[in-house]
C-alpha positions as YAML, in Angstrom:
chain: A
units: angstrom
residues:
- id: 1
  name: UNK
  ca: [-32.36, -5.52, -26.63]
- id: 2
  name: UNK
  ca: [-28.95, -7.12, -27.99]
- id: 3
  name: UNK
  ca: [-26.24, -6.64, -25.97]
- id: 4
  name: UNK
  ca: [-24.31, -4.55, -28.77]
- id: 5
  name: UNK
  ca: [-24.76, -1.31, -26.66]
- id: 6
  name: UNK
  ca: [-21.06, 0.45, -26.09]
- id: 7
  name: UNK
  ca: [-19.72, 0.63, -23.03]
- id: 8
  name: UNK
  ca: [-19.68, 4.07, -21.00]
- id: 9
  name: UNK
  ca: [-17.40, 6.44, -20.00]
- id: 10
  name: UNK
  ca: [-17.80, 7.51, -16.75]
- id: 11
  name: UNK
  ca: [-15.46, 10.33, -14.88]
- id: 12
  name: UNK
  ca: [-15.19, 11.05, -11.33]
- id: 13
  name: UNK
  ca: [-17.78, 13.06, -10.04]
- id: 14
  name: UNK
  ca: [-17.09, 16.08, -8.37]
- id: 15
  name: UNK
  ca: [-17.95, 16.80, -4.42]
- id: 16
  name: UNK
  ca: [-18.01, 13.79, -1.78]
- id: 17
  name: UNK
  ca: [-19.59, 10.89, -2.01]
- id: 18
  name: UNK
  ca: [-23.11, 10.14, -0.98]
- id: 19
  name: UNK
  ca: [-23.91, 8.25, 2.06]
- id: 20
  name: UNK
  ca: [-26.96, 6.78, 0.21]
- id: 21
  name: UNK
  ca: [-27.47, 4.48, -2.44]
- id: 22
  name: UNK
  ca: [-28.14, 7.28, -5.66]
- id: 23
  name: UNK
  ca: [-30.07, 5.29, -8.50]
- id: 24
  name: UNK
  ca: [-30.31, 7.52, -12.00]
- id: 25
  name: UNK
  ca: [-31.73, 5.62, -15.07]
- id: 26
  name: UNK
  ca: [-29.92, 6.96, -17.96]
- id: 27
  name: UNK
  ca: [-32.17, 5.26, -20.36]
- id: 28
  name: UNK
  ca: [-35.08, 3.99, -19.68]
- id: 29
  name: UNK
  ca: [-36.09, 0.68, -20.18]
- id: 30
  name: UNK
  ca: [-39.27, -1.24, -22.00]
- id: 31
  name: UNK
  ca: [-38.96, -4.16, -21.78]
- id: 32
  name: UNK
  ca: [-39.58, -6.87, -18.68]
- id: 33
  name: UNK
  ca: [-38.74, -5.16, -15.22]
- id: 34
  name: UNK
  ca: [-36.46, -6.87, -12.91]
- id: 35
  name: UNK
  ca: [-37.60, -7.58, -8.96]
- id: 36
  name: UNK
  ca: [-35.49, -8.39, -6.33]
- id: 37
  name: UNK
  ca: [-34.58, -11.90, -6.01]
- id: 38
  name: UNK
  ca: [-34.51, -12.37, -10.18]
- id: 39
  name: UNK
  ca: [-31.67, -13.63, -12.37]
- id: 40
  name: UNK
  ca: [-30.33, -10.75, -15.00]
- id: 41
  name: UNK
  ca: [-28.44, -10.81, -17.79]
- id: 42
  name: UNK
  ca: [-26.28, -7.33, -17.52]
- id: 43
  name: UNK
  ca: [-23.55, -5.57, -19.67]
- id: 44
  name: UNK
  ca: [-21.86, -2.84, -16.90]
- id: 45
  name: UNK
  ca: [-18.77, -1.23, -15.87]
- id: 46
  name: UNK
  ca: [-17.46, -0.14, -12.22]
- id: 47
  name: UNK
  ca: [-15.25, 2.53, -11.20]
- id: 48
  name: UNK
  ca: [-14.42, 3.96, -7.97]
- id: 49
  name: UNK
  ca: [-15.99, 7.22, -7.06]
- id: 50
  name: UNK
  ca: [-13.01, 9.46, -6.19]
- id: 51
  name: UNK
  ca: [-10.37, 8.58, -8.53]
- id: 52
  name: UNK
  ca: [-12.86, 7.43, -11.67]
- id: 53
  name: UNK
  ca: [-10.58, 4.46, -11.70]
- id: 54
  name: UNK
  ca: [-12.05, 1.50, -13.41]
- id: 55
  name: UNK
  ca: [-11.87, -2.32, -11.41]
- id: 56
  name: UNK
  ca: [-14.49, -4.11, -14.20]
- id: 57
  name: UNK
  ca: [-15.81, -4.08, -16.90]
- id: 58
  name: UNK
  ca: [-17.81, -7.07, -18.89]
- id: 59
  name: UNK
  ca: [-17.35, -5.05, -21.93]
- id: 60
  name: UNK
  ca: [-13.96, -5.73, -21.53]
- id: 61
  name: UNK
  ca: [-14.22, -9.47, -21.60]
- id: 62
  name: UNK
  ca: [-16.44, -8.77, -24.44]
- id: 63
  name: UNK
  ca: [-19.38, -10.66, -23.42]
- id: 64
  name: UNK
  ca: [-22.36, -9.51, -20.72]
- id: 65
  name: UNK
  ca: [-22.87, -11.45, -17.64]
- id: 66
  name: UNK
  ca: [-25.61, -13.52, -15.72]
- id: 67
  name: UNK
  ca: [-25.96, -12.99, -12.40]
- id: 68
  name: UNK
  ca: [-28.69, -13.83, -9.30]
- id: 69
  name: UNK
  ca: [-29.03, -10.92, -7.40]
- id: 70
  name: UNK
  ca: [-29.55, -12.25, -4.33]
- id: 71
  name: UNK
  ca: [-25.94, -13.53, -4.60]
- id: 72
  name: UNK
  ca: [-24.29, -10.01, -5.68]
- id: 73
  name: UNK
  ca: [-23.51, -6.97, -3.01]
- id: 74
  name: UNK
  ca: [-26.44, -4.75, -1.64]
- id: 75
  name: UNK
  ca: [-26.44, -2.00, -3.89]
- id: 76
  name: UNK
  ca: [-27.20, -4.27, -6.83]
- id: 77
  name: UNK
  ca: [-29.94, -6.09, -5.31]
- id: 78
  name: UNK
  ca: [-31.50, -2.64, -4.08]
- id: 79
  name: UNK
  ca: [-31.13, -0.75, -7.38]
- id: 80
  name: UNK
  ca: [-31.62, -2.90, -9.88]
- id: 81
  name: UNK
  ca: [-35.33, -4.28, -9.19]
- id: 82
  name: UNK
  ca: [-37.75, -1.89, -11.23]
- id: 83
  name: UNK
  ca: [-35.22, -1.57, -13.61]
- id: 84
  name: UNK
  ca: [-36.50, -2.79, -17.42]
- id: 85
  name: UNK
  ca: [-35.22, -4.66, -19.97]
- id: 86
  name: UNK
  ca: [-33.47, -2.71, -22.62]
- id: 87
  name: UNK
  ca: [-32.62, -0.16, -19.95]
- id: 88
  name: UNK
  ca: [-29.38, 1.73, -18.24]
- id: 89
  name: UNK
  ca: [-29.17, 2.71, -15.12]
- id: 90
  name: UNK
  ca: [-25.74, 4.23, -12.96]
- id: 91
  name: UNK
  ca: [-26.13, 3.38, -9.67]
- id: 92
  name: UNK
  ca: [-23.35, 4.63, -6.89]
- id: 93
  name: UNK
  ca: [-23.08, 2.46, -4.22]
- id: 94
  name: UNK
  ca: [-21.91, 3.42, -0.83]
- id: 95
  name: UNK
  ca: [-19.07, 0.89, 1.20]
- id: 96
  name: UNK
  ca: [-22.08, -0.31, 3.83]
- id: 97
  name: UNK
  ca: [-23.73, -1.45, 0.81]
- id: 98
  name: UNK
  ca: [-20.46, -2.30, -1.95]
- id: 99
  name: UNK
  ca: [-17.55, -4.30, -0.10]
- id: 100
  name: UNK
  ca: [-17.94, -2.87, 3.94]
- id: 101
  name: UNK
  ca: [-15.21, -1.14, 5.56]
- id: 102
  name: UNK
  ca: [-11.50, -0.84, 4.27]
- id: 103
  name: UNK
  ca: [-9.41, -3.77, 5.27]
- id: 104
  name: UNK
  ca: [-11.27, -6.68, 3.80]
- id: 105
  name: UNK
  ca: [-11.87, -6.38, 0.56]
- id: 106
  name: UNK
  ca: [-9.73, -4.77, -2.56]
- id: 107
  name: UNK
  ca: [-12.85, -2.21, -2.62]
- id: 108
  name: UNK
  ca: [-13.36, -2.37, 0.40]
- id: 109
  name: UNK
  ca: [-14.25, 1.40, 2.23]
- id: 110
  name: UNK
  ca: [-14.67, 2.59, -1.38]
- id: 111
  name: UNK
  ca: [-17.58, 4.24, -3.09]
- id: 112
  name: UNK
  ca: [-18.41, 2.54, -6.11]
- id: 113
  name: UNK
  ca: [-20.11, 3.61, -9.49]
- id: 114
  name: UNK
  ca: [-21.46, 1.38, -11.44]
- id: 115
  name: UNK
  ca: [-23.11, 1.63, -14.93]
- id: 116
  name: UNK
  ca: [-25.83, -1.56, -15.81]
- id: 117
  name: UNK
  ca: [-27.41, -2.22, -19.20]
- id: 118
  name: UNK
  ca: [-30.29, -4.33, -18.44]
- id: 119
  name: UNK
  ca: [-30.06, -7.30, -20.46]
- id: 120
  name: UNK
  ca: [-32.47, -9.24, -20.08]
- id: 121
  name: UNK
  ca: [-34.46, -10.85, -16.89]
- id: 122
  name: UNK
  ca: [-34.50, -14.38, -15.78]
...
């Protein structure tokens, strides 16, 4: 997959947030599938859940990003193994598992939604 894909919209969902990690694949990969621990090459964009405010985007530095995913927060090393190459996936993401309580962080106490175009792996 290139990473020419365009970058979502995504609005605020109605209702609270969950207390869960919520994974949805949006499209479904084919190519190699990402397992925990594995360095991916991602295009994706973040928002916050209630207000559908946007705090990143590397489609708006107009180049995707390589990341370990041991190093990155919880929810991205819990929903992105299984996930295949050439795939999307929106994953909402919890504060216990984002940026922990309010106070610390920018994000911090926030639910976050995030929406991942799966690159490539290693």
């Amino acid at each position: 997959m290139t990473d020419d894909r365009t970058k979502p919209e995504i609005d605020a969902p109605a209702g609270p947030a969950p207390a869960d990690l919520v994974v949805r694949d949006i499209v479904v990969g084919s190519g190699a599938e990402a397992k925990p621990g594995d360095t991916v090459t991602v295009h994706y964009v973040g928002v916050e859940y209630e207000t559908g405010e946007e705090f990143d985007s590397s489609w708006n530095r107009g180049e995707s990003i390589q990341f370990p995913l041991r190093g990155l927060i919880q929810g991205w090393q819990d929903g992105i193994p299984g996930m295949k190459e050439g795939g999307r996936r929106e994953l909402v993401i919890p504060p216990h598992l984002a940026y922990g309580p309010a106070g610390g962080h920018f994000l911090g106490g926030k639910t976050l939604i995030f929406v991942i175009d799966l690159i490539k792996v290693g």
